[in-house]
Short mmCIF file of C-alpha atoms in Angstrom, two decimals:
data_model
loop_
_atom_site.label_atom_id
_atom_site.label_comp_id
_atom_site.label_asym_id
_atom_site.label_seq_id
_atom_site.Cartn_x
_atom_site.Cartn_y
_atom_site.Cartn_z
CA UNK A 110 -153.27 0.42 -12.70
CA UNK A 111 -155.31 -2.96 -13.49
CA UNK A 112 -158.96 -2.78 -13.37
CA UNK A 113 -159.76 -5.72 -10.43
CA UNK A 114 -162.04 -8.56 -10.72
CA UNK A 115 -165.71 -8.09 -9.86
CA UNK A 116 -167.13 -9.33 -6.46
CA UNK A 117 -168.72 -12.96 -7.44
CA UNK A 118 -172.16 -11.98 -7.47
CA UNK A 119 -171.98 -8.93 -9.37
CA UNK A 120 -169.49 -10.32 -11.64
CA UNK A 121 -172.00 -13.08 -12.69
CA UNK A 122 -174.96 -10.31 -13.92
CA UNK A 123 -172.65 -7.87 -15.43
CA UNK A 124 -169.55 -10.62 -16.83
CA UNK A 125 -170.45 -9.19 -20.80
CA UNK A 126 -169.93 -5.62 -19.65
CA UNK A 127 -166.02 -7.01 -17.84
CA UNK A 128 -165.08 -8.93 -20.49
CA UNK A 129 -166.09 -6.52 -23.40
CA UNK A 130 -164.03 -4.10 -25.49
CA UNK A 131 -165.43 -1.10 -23.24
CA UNK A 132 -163.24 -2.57 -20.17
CA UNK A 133 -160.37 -3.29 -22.03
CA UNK A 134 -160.30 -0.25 -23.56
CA UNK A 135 -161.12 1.30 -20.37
CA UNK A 136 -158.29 -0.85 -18.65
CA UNK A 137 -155.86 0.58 -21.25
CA UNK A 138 -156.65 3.47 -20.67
CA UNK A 139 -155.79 3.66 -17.18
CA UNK A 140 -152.70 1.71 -17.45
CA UNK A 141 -151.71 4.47 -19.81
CA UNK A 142 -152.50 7.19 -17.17
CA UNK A 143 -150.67 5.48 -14.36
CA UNK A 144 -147.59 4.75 -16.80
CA UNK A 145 -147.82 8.62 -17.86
CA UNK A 146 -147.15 9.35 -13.74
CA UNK A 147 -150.45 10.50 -13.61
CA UNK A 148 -152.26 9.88 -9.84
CA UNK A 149 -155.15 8.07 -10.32
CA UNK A 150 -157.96 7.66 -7.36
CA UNK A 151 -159.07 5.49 -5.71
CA UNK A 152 -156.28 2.75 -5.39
CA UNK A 153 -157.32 -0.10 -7.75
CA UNK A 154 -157.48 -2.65 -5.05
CA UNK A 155 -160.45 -0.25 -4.24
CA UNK A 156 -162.16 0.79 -7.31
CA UNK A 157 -165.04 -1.96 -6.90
CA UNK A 158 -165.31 -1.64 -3.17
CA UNK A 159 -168.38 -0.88 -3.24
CA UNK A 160 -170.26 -3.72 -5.06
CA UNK A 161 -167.26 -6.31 -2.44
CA UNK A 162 -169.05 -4.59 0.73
CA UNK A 163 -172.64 -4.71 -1.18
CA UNK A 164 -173.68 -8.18 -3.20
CA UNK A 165 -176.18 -8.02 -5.38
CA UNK A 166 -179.03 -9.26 -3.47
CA UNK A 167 -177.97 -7.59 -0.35
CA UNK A 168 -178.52 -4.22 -1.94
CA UNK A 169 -181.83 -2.35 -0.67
CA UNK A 170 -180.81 1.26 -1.81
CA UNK A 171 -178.52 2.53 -4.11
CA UNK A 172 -176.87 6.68 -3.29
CA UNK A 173 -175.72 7.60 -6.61
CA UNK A 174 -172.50 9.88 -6.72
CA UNK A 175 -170.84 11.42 -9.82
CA UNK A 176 -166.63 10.14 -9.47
CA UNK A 177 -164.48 9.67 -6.90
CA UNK A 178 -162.66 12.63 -4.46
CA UNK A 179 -159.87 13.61 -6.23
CA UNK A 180 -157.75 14.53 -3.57
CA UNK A 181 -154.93 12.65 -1.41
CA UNK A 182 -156.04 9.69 0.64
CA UNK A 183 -160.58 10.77 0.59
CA UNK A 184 -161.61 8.07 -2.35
CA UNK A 185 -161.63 4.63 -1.43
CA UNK A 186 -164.11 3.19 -3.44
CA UNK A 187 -168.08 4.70 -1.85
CA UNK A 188 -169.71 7.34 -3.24
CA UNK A 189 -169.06 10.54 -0.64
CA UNK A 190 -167.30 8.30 1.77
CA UNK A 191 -163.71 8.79 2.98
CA UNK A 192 -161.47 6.83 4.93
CA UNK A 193 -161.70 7.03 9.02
CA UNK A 194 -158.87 10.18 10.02
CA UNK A 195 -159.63 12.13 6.83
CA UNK A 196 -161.57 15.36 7.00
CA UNK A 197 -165.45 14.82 5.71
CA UNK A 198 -165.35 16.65 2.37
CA UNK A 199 -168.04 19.88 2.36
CA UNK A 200 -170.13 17.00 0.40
CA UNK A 201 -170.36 14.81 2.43
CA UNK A 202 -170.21 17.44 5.55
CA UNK A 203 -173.52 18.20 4.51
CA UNK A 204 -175.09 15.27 3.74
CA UNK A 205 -174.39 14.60 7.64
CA UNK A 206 -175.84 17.97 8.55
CA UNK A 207 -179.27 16.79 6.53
CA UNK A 208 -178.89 13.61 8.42
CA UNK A 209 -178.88 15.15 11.53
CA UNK A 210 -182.17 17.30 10.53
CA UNK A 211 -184.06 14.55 9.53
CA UNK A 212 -182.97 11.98 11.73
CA UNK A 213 -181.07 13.85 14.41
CA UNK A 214 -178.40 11.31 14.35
CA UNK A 215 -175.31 13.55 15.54
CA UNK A 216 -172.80 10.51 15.08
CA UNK A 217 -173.65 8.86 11.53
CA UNK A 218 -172.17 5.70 9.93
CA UNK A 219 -170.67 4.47 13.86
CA UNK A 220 -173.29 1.85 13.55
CA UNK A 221 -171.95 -1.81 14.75
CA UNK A 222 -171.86 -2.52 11.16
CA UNK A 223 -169.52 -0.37 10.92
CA UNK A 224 -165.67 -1.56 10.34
CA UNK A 225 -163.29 1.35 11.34
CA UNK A 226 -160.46 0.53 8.63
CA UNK A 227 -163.00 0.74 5.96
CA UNK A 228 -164.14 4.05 5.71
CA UNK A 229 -167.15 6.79 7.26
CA UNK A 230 -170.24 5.29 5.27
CA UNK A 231 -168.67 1.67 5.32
CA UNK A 232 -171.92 0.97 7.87
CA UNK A 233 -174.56 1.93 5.28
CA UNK A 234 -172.53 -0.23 2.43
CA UNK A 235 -172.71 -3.23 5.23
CA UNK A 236 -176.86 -3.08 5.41
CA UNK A 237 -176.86 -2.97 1.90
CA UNK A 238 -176.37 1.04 1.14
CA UNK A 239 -174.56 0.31 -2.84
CA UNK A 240 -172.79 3.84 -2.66
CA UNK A 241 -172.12 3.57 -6.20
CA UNK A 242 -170.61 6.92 -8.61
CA UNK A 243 -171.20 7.14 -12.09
CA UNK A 244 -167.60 7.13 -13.04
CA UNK A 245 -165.21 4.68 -10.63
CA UNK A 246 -161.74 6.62 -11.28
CA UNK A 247 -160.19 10.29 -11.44
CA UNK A 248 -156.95 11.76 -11.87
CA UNK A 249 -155.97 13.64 -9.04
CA UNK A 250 -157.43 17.39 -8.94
CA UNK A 251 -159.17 17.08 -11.91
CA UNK A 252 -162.97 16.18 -11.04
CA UNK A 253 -164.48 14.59 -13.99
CA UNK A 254 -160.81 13.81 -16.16
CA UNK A 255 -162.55 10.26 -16.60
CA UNK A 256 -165.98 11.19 -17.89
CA UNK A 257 -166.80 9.36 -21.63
CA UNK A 258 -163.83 6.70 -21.07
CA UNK A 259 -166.19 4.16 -20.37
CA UNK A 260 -167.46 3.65 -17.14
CA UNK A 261 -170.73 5.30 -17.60
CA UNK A 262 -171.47 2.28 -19.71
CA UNK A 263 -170.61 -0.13 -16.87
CA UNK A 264 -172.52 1.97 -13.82
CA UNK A 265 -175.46 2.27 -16.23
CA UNK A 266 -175.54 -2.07 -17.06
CA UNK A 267 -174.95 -2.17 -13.00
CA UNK A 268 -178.13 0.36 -12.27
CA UNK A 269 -180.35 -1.43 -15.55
CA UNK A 270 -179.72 -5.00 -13.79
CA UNK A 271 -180.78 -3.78 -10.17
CA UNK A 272 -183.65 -1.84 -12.30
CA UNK A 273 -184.95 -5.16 -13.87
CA UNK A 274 -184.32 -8.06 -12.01
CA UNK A 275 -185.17 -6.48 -8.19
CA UNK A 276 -188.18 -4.77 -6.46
CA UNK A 277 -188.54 -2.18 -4.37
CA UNK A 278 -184.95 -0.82 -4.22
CA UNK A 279 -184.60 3.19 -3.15
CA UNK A 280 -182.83 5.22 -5.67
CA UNK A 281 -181.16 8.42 -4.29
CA UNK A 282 -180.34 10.76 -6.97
CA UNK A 283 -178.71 13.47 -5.74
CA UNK A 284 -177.54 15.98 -8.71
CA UNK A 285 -177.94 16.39 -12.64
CA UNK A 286 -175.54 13.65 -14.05
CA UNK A 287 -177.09 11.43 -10.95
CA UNK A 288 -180.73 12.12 -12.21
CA UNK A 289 -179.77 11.54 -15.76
CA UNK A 290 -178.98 8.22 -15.10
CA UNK A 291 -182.18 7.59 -12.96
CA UNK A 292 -183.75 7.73 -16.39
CA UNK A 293 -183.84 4.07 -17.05
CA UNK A 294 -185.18 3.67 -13.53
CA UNK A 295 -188.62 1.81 -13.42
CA UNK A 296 -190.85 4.09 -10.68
CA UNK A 297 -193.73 1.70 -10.53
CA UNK A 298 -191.23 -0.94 -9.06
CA UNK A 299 -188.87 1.16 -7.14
CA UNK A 300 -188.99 4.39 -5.03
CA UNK A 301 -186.72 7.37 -6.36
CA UNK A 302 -185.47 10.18 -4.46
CA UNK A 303 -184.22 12.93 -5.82
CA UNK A 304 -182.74 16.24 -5.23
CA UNK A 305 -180.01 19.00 -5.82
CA UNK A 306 -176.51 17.38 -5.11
CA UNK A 307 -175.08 18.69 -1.54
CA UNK A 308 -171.99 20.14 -2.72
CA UNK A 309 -171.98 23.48 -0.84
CA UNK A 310 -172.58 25.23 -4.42
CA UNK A 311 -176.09 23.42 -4.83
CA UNK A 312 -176.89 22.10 -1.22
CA UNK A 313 -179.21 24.88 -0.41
CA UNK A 314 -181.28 24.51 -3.97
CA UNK A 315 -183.22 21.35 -2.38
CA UNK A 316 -180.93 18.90 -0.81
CA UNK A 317 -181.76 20.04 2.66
CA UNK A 318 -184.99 19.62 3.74
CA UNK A 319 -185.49 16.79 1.39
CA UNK A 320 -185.26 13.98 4.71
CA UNK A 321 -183.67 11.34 1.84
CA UNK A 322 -183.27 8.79 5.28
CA UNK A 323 -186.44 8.91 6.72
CA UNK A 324 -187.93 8.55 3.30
CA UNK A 325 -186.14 5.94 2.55
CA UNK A 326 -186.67 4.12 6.25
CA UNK A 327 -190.30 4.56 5.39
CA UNK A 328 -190.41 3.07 2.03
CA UNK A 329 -188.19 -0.15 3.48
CA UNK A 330 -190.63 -0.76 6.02
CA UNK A 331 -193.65 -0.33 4.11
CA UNK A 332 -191.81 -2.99 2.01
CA UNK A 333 -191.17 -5.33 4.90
CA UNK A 334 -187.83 -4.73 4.50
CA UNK A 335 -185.22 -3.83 7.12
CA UNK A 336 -184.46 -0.28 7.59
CA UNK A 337 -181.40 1.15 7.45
CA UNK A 338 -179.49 2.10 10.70
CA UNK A 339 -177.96 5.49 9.56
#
């Protein structure tokens, strides 16, 4: 497995970060894995799918997720999303089941932005939703195997530059390692939303009830910035 090149506009603000011993290191490392017959997720024609369906001055709100599903056929490159024909994850099953409280949208992500080979939450990604995860890769059934090898370092460059160089971008922080990195967020400039993470073993310590959409909806248009069509 061969880390991919960068979509163009990301790839200009963060080209130190690719070409710097962290990714090669990081690239080694996986190549390692993969040669070891280990399954890594997603495919690597995916890893980066979500900064190709996002540019960089497309993006209006950034969902922050911890790594990839590390089952058969769910990670494709989005934070909680899976591909069309796979069974939501209990994650992302109840982020719809807050959507549907705050919103009452009973069908989300079947927006016409939506493609229907690219994946449930491909429509958010589209409007400029960056569904980005702290690390980009995992071996398969073992949530967190990539943790410390290096792509903390490049998530946290790709949050800094959004952090600096744009205004009023949403944040959505949902869970400890998500908040952690919301650190180095800059409040005065950008709203942040944050919460317990809605894996069924936290979901019902603050992620419901917290209406993350039509928070977000509201800060956009206070903004004079499009919406999001959830």
């Amino acid at each position: 497995m061969h880390i991919p090149r960068l979509e163009a506009s990301w790839q200009a603000r963060l080209n130190d970060h690719l070409n710097g011993d962290m990714m090669r290191h990081l690239d080694q490392f996986l190549i390692a894995e993969t040669a070891a017959g280990k399954r890594i997720y997603p495919p690597s024609s995916q890893i980066f799918a979500a900064f190709a369906m996002t540019p960089f001055a497309q993006v209006k709100v950034v969902i922050l997720g911890q790594d990839p599903y590390h089952r058969a056929g769910q990670a494709h490159g989005l934070s909680f999303s899976v591909p069309h024909g796979i069974t939501p994850p209990p994650s992302l099953a109840n982020i719809y089941k807050e959507l549907g409280t705050d919103l009452g949208i009973t069908n989300p992500g079947h927006t016409p932005f939506n493609d229907p080979l690219e994946g449930k939450l491909a429509g958010w990604a589209h409007q400029g939703v960056l569904l980005l995860n702290n690390c980009l890769t995992v071996e398969d059934g073992k949530p967190g195997a990539h943790a410390g090898k290096g792509w903390e370092e490049f998530t946290d460059a790709a949050v800094d530059e959004m952090n600096t160089t744009r205004e009023h971008l949403v944040f959505i922080l949902w869970g400890r390692k998500a908040q952690q990195k919301g650190r180095m967020i800059d409040r005065t400039r950008h709203l942040v939303l944050q919460s317990a993470h809605p894996s069924p073993l936290s979901a019902h310590t603050g992620f419901f009830g917290s209406a993350p959409f039509s928070k977000t909806n509201r800060y956009l248009a206070s903004h004079s910035i499009a919406p999001i069509s959830w």
